[in-house]
Amino acid sequence: MRIPCPYCGSRDVQEFSYLGDANLRRPDHEAPEAAFHDYVYLRDNPAGPHRELWYHGSGCRNWLVVTRNTVTHDIAGARFAKEPT
Amino acid sequence: MSGELANPAGVLARRGVEQRSGKGTAAVRRLATGGLVDRTRPLEFEFDGRRYTGLAGDTLASALLANDVRLVGRSFKYHRPRGIFSAGCDEPNALVELRTGARTEPNTRATTVELYDRLTASSQNRWPSLDFDVLSVNRFAAPLLGAGFYYKTFMWPASFWEKVYEPLIRRAAGLGRASGQSDPDAYEKSHAFCDLLVIGAGPAGLMAALTAARAGARVILADEGFRMGGSLLSDNPVIGDRPGSDWAAQAIAELKSFPDVTLMARTTVFGVYDGGTYGAVERVADHLPSPPPFLPRQRLWHIVAKRTVLAAGATERPIVFGGNDRPGVMLAGAVRTYANRYAVAAGADVAVFANNDSAWRAARDLVRAGVAVRTMIDVRDTVDPALLAPLKDAGVRILLGSRVVGTSGKRLHGIEVLTGGHRSSIAADTLAVSGGWSPNVNLTCHLGNRPAWNEDIAAFVPDKLPPGMAVAGAANGRFGLADCFAGGASAAVAALEELGIAATAPALLRAEDEPYRIGAFWHVAESRGPAFVDQQNDVTVKDIGIAHREGFRAVEHLKRYTTLGMATDQGKTSNMIGLAIMAELTGKGIPQTGTTIFRAPYTPVTIGAFAGHHRGKEFRPTRLTPTQGWAERQGAVFIETGAWLRAQYYPKPGESDWQETVNREVRTVRSGVGFCDVSTLGKIDIQGPDAGILLDRVYINTWSTLGVGKARYGVMLREDGMVMDDGTTSRLGPCHFIMTTTTANAAKVYQHLEFCLQVLWPELDVQLASVSEQWAQLSVAGPKARETLARIVDPGFDLSNEAFPFMSAAGLTVIGGVQARLFRISFSGELAYEIAVPAGQGERLAEALMTAGAEFGITPYGTEALGVMRIEKGHAAGSELNGLTTAQDLGLGRMMSKKKDFIGRMMSQRPGLTDPKRPALVGLRPVDRSARLRAGAHFIPVGADAIAANDQGHMTSTAYSPSLGHSIGLGLLSCGPSRIGERVRAVDPVRGADTEVEICNPVFIDPQGDKLRV
């Protein structure tokens, strides 16, 4: 698999490490424990397009949001996680 | 046998085959003319201890056939004699053990091994000899050994499986054996990038590559063979008025003239992966006796291609009939290839059995080449008169509407033919069989696609393709030569157009484009004797019948129940027939029956190629500390800790064992001074106006209030509340911190901080840099540490306790102007400093410390003494920071700030994690002070049974404390901190220990910390 890093260009997947769902938002510190529980443990497992966090550890060390189809492995795009959506 | 049995020698003489007398070394079946072999370069080789001669350009198989060696192996299950069946990677039978000693390679296909001088090979799966194999009695038991036999028979008693059945079966069945020695050769991995990858250098592939090359594209052309040309070499067509092999040579020469074209012969593209990535293995030195210096044996390629043209050709399949595995029964295309390309007559008396036109052209070529073809048998009642004429003219006996029902001879000497209800015996030493051609669709299916059934050619053809791939030529079910050329050119033009590269198809070549007609026919129902579908795994037509009767009818079930297609050839010549027979039995039809899944690799790939350089010590790089060279000169003993090599202890002459050395090192530190390289700790430089806020959020304690020039111990949690890492972080400036992490977690913590900054809080203005490699950091510890340091610190820096108290940090210069950082922190519990200098100055600093501390008896100490002193001080380390412990478990619960949010705060408050019954950190000492404690022992209440239900925790770290004179331990014990003074048992069933221990404060030495602050 190749990931189009917006900083480095198209790179082999071996340079990256996977974290998971990029849609999760860390709850506010005043949120109830249940919100943190969901944040830490609950994950969707979609068959199809999925926004995922990948870390380019062997490259520019940017965290990326990669839109990947979990069925076909097609990658629709990647952007820096630090940039606003 | 009838009177038709010919005198083979007579036939040979008539047909102009070389006849040499000699001791069995003459190439008796080499044709006098033709072929793409170099008659001026004879090559000696050895098979089963006998010496033969072949020619440069031969494969091992063609050289064996040229020497009339027909029996080359024994079958997997029944030990039946087997010969060479094909001329390519589809070979099911001619598997040999290549080379000797550590380079022995079992299960090598003789049909793909390029002959080299002094090649040595031997046959497999026979005892005592290939010609006489004791275990061939298995074939008399064949009725017993059918599909599912093992499942049904060796069911009980269970203990018999391991002790009796399995060893017996493993001895009886199987192929070659691994050498058992370590591989002496080197392997490499490489990446390559191109606009167009062309897989296969036959007519379609060469034309695709030429078209793209002329358009200026970056092209890689890969072919598994050692000579490019594919069917142009084996089918000997005429292009224009020249032989096809000439055209191929010219095309290759032109391709070589383009700077952006890479020709990769001996390279198998074995797998298709996501994103246009292809796996390929290049056999760099397999055609040589041994790899030359500095060259790998094989190279694994990741080829990243914007577009791909698959021109992988097609594989011929046989027709299955009784006794079809006898040496001498071969694929018709293979017999043709041996004659055209290698100038070898596969036999002296050839019969052909087919259901399609290509076999007739094979027979025509054989006649032209001077190979004795005497009988042509076709299951069809009528064939194109254009096919009949050349064979009739040559006096070949033609039997239409006929089928072969049986064979005879250990090496084939006769066949039995059924024609309109009449059986006749015909002499033949070679039977060339063709059941049609199956396009090599494998690579089109590796990403999960299935091929589609094409009734016209009775074969599966590519359907949905991987992104960026096009298919041309025979791989696409287009077998005509003109079709191959046109398909290759147009596929390349279309692919390049998508890339914005204008290309034009070369002018059409004048090539024979003979029609291909086939009458689908899979197996002869009237067969006499076992009819093998999968010759490598000994699966017969009858086995497929058994699978059908017993309900294993889906192709994937059929495969697993009978092992059809599960051998090293992956059923290249057998899967299609197997599923056709099953379709016949179920009445479902072939398209509905479908194929099994095609998976990478296309042909077997040596594990060494996947490992590449990553073996032995090169599995991962060894990281050396900045004082490695110095430590070696001191005679240090080293130990691997993760990727690092660190000094474990520094023995002195006269010390009898490591314990004595470590005891001395600890005592010296506690009474005088010592130093230790702690550069392996992770060091992260954190800068920016919001650096303090970041630290507040990742550490459980407060950081934004830390003064400049101060250090603090911090603990960070995972979001689930467990401890992730700990370490000391210092503030060097208002916006500048330097964090230390544990050695093991350095990379993980760095990634975590980047996650926090980029994903969680991108609004924070902070920058990170890993500086672990940039600094050599030495810990100087002991009551004499200050006096020692005073001698190396440059004048002007006040080291006094008042000016530079415990937990201070500062930049300074040492040993005459070397930039340094000094931290007054202690892991040993003594008055201690950590001093960091640029990594290149590490050895110089060590030498300076040795000189400065000489008066105080300074000693370097290693990881053992470091570990002993940290246990004496009750510091948590890797064994306690095991991912299952909370800050509270480690006695650090009070560090958790209640005034701020931090990662892990909420989840660490869960009742399960704050339960006082959780195992928590305590110190332990043996009641009998002479007893030795062992890490891993479990705590059991005194008087209770040592069973899991009574388990109260475990011993995490132990050491002999030279300061106390007995063994000490740290452990995680249920309700531990409230049980100080109680006794429990430390039970270690693995090493047979059961020791009564006393629970105590984990800080064994100086619990008030007075020594730190002097």
Short mmCIF file of N, CA and C in Angstrom, two decimals, chain B residues 56 144 226 294 484 532 585 815:
data_model
loop_
_atom_site.label_atom_id
_atom_site.label_comp_id
_atom_site.label_asym_id
_atom_site.label_seq_id
_atom_site.Cartn_x
_atom_site.Cartn_y
_atom_site.Cartn_z
N ALA B 56 25.32 -24.79 -22.92
CA ALA B 56 24.90 -23.48 -22.43
C ALA B 56 23.58 -23.13 -23.10
N LEU B 144 -6.37 -47.70 -0.54
CA LEU B 144 -6.56 -47.33 0.86
C LEU B 144 -6.21 -45.87 1.13
N PHE B 226 15.52 -17.05 -18.17
CA PHE B 226 16.87 -16.48 -18.30
C PHE B 226 17.09 -15.91 -19.69
N PHE B 294 30.34 -10.09 -3.27
CA PHE B 294 29.56 -8.85 -3.18
C PHE B 294 28.26 -8.88 -3.97
N CYS B 484 -1.24 -11.12 -30.17
CA CYS B 484 -0.33 -10.81 -29.06
C CYS B 484 0.38 -9.49 -29.32
N PHE B 532 -4.24 -39.56 -12.82
CA PHE B 532 -3.82 -38.50 -11.89
C PHE B 532 -4.22 -37.11 -12.39
N LEU B 585 -19.50 -33.85 -12.14
CA LEU B 585 -20.16 -34.70 -11.14
C LEU B 585 -21.39 -34.03 -10.55
N ILE B 815 35.74 20.40 31.09
CA ILE B 815 37.04 19.97 30.54
C ILE B 815 37.58 20.93 29.47
#
